[in-house]
Coordinates of C-alpha atoms in Angstrom, one line a residue:
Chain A
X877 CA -1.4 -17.0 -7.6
X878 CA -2.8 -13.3 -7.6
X879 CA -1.1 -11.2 -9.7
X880 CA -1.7 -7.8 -10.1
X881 CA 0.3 -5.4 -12.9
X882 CA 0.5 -1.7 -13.5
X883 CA 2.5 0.1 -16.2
X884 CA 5.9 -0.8 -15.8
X885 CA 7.5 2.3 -17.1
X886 CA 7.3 5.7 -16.8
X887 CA 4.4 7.6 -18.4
X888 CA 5.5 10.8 -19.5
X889 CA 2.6 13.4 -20.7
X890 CA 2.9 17.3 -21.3
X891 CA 0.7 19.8 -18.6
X892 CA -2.6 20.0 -19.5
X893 CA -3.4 16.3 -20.9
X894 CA -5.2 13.1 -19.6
X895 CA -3.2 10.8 -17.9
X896 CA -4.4 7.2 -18.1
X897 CA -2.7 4.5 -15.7
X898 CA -4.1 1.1 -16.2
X899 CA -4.6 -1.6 -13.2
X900 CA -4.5 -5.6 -14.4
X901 CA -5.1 -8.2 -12.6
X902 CA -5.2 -12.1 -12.6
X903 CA -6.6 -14.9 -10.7
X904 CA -8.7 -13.1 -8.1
X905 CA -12.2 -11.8 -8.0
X906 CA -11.7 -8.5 -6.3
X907 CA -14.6 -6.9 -4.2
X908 CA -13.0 -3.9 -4.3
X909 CA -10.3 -1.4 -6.0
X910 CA -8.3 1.4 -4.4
X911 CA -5.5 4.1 -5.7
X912 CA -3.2 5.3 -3.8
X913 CA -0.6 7.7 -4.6
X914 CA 3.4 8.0 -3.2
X915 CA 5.8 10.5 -3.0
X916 CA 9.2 10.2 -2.7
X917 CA 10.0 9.3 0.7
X918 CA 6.6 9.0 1.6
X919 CA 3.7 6.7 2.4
X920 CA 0.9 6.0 0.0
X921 CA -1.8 8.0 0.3
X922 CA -5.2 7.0 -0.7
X923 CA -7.3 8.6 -3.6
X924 CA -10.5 6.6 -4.8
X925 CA -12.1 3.8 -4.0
X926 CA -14.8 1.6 -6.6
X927 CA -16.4 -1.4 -5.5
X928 CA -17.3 -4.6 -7.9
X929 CA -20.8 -3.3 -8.4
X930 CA -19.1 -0.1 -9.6
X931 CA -18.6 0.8 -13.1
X932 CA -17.1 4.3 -12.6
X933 CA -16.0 7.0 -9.8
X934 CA -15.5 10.4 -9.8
X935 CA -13.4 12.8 -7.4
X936 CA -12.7 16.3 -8.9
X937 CA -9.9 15.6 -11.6
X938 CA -9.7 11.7 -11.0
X939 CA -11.8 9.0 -12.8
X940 CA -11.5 5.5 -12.0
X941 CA -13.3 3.0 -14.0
X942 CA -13.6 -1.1 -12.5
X943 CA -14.1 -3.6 -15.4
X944 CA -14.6 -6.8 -13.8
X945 CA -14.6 -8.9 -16.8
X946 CA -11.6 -7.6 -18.6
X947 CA -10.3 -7.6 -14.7
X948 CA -8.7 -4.1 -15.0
X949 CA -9.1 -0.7 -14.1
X950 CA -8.1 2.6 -15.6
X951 CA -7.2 5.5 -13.4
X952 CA -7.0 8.7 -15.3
X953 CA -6.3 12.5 -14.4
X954 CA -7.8 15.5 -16.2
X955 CA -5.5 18.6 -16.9
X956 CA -2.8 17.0 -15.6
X957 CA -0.1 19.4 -13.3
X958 CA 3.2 19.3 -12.8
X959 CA 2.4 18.9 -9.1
X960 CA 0.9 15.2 -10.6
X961 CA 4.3 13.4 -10.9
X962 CA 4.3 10.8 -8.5
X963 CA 3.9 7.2 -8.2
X964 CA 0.2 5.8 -8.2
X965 CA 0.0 2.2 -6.9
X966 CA -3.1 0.3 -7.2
X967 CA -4.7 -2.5 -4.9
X968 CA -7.2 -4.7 -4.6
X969 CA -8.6 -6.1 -1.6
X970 CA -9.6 -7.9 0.4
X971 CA -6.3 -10.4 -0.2
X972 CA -7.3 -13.9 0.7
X973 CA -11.3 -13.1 0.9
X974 CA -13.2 -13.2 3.7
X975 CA -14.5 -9.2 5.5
X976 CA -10.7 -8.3 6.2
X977 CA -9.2 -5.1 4.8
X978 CA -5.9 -6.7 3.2
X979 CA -4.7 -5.3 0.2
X980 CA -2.5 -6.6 -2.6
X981 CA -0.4 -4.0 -4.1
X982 CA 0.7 -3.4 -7.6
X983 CA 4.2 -2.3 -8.2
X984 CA 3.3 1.0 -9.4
X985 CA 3.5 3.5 -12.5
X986 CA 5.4 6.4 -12.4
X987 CA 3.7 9.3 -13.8
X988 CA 6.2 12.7 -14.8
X989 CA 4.0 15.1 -15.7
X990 CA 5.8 17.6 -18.0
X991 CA 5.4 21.8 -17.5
Chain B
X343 CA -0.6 13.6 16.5
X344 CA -2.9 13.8 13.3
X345 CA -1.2 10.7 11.1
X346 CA 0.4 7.6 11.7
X347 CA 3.9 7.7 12.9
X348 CA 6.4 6.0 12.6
X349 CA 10.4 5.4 13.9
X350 CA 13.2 5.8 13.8
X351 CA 12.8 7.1 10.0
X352 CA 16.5 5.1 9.2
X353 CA 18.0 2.2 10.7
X354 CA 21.3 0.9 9.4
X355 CA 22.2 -2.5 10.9
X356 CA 24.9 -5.1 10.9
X357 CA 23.8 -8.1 9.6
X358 CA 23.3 -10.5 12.5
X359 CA 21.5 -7.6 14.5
X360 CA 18.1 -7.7 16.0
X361 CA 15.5 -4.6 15.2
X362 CA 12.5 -2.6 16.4
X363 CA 10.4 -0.8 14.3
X364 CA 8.3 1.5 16.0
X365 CA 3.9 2.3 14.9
X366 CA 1.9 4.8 16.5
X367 CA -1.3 4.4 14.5
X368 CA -4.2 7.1 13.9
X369 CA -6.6 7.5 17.4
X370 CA -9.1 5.4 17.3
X371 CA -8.0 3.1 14.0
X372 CA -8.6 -0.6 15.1
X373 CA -6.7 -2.4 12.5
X374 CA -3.2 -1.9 12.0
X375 CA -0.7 -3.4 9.5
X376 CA 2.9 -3.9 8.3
X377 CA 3.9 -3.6 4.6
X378 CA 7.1 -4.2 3.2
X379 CA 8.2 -2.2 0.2
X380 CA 11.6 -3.4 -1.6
X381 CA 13.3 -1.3 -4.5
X382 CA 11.4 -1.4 -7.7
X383 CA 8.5 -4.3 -5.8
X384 CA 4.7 -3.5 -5.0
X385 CA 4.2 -3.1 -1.3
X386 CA 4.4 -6.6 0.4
X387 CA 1.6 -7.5 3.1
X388 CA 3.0 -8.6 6.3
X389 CA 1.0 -8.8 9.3
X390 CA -2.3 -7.3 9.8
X391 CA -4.4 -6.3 13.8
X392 CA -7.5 -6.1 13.9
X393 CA -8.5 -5.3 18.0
X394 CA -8.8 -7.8 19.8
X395 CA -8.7 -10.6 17.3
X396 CA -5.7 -12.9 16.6
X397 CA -3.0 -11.1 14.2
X398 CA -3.2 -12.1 11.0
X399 CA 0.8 -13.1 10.8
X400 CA 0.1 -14.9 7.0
X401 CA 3.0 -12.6 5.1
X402 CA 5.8 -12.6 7.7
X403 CA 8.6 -14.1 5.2
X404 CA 10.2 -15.9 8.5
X405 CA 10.0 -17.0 11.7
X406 CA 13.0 -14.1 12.0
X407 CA 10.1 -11.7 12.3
X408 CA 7.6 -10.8 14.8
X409 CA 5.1 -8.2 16.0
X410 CA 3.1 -7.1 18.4
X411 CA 0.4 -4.6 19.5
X412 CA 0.0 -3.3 22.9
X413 CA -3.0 -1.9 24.5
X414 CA -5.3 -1.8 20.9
X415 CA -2.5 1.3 19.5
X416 CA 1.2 0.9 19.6
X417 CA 2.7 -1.5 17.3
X418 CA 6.0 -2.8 17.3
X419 CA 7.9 -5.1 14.4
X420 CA 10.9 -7.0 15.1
X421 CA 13.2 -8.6 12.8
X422 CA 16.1 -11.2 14.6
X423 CA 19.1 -11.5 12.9
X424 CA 18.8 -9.2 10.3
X425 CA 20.0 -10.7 6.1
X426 CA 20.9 -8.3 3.8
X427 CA 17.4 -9.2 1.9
X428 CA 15.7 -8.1 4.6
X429 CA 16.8 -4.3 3.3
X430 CA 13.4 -2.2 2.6
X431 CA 11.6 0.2 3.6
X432 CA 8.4 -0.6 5.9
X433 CA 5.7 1.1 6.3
X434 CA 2.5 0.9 9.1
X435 CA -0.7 1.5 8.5
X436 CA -4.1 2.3 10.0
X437 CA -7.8 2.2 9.2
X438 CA -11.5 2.2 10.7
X439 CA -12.5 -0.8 10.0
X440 CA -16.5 0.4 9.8
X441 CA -17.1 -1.9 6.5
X442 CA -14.4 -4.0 5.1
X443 CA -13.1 -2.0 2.4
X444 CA -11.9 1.1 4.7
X445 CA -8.5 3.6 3.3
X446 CA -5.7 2.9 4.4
X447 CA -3.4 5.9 6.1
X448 CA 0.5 5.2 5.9
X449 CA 3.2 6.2 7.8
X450 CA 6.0 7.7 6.0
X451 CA 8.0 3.8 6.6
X452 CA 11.1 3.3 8.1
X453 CA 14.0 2.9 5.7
X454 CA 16.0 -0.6 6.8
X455 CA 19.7 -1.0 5.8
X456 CA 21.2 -4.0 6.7
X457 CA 25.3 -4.0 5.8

């Protein structure tokens, strides 16, 4: 079956540095990757999207990279803030083929970004 | 309103007791969902709308659970005679669906406690 991991513990990093979360997944041929992140309390909230036919994307102090033959992808953050710490979930789409817009979710990786 | 929204933000129940779950999606979003998120799990897919098509009802974990959407917007989910398991928080979301690989916008879930 699809299986999809993320970083099962917390990453802690010090202000300033590059976070790095890494995305695996098994068994499935994604056309697409998305990160979200949560707050506590909260919904996800989207961040990036990269296609299959993508290698890399950029949004300000993101980066997501899309390896389709390792099957992984690596979300990092540049000059990481306090204001950071969250939860980033990945997903890949679309769950069970076919033009719909189902995700499968990862679990999650808890990112504490220290001041 | 400008989000998705969703209620009532708690809900404790008895076990045994039915249970409505409230979505009012973005204006204008045509596909809706229902995700389940349980302690320390990756957000479970549910059911999925998508206008006027047929639900997409592949991740309701019984027949205990149901939903509907009225009028292309408002989305209820109803679980009959609530387990203990069936404690999470659920969340609703909404997108375009102008290409298949659209964001998802999230409620901020309705926390389910079933004693």
């Amino acid at each position: 079956s699809q299986k999809i991991e993320q970083n099962s513990e917390a990453l802690n990093i010090q202000e300033g540095k590059t976070a790095t979360l890494t995305c695996n997944y098994t068994n499935y041929s994604p056309a697409y990757l998305q990160w979200y992140r949560q707050d506590p309390g909260r919904g996800p909230v989207f961040l990036l999207l990269i296609r299959e036919n993508e290698k890399e994307k950029r949004k300000e102090r993101l980066k997501v990279t899309f390896d389709t033959t390792l099957k992984q992808s690596l979300f990092h953050i540049t000059a990481s803030q306090p204001a950071d710490s969250a939860t980033y979930l990945c997903a890949l789409g679309p769950q069970g083929g076919g033009a719909t817009n189902k995700l499968i979710f990862g679990t999650g990786t808890l990112l504490a970004v220290q001041p | 309103g400008a989000g998705v929204s969703q209620s009532p933000s708690n809900k404790v129940t008895e076990k045994g007791k039915d249970v409505e779950l409230r979505c009012d999606p973005i204006s204008g979003h045509t596909a809706l969902y229902w995700y389940r998120q349980s302690l320390g799990q990756g957000l479970e897919f549910l059911i999925y709308f998508q206008g006027n098509s047929a639900p997409d009802k592949s991740g309701l974990p019984s027949d205990r659970f149901s939903a509907e959407r009225t009028g292309g917007s408002v989305s209820t989910l109803t679980i009959q005679r609530t387990q203990q398991e069936d404690s999470a928080v659920y969340l609703c979301a909404s997108s375009l669906v102008l290409g298949f690989d659209e964001k998802l916008f999230f409620g901020s879930g309705t926390q389910l406690s079933v004693l």
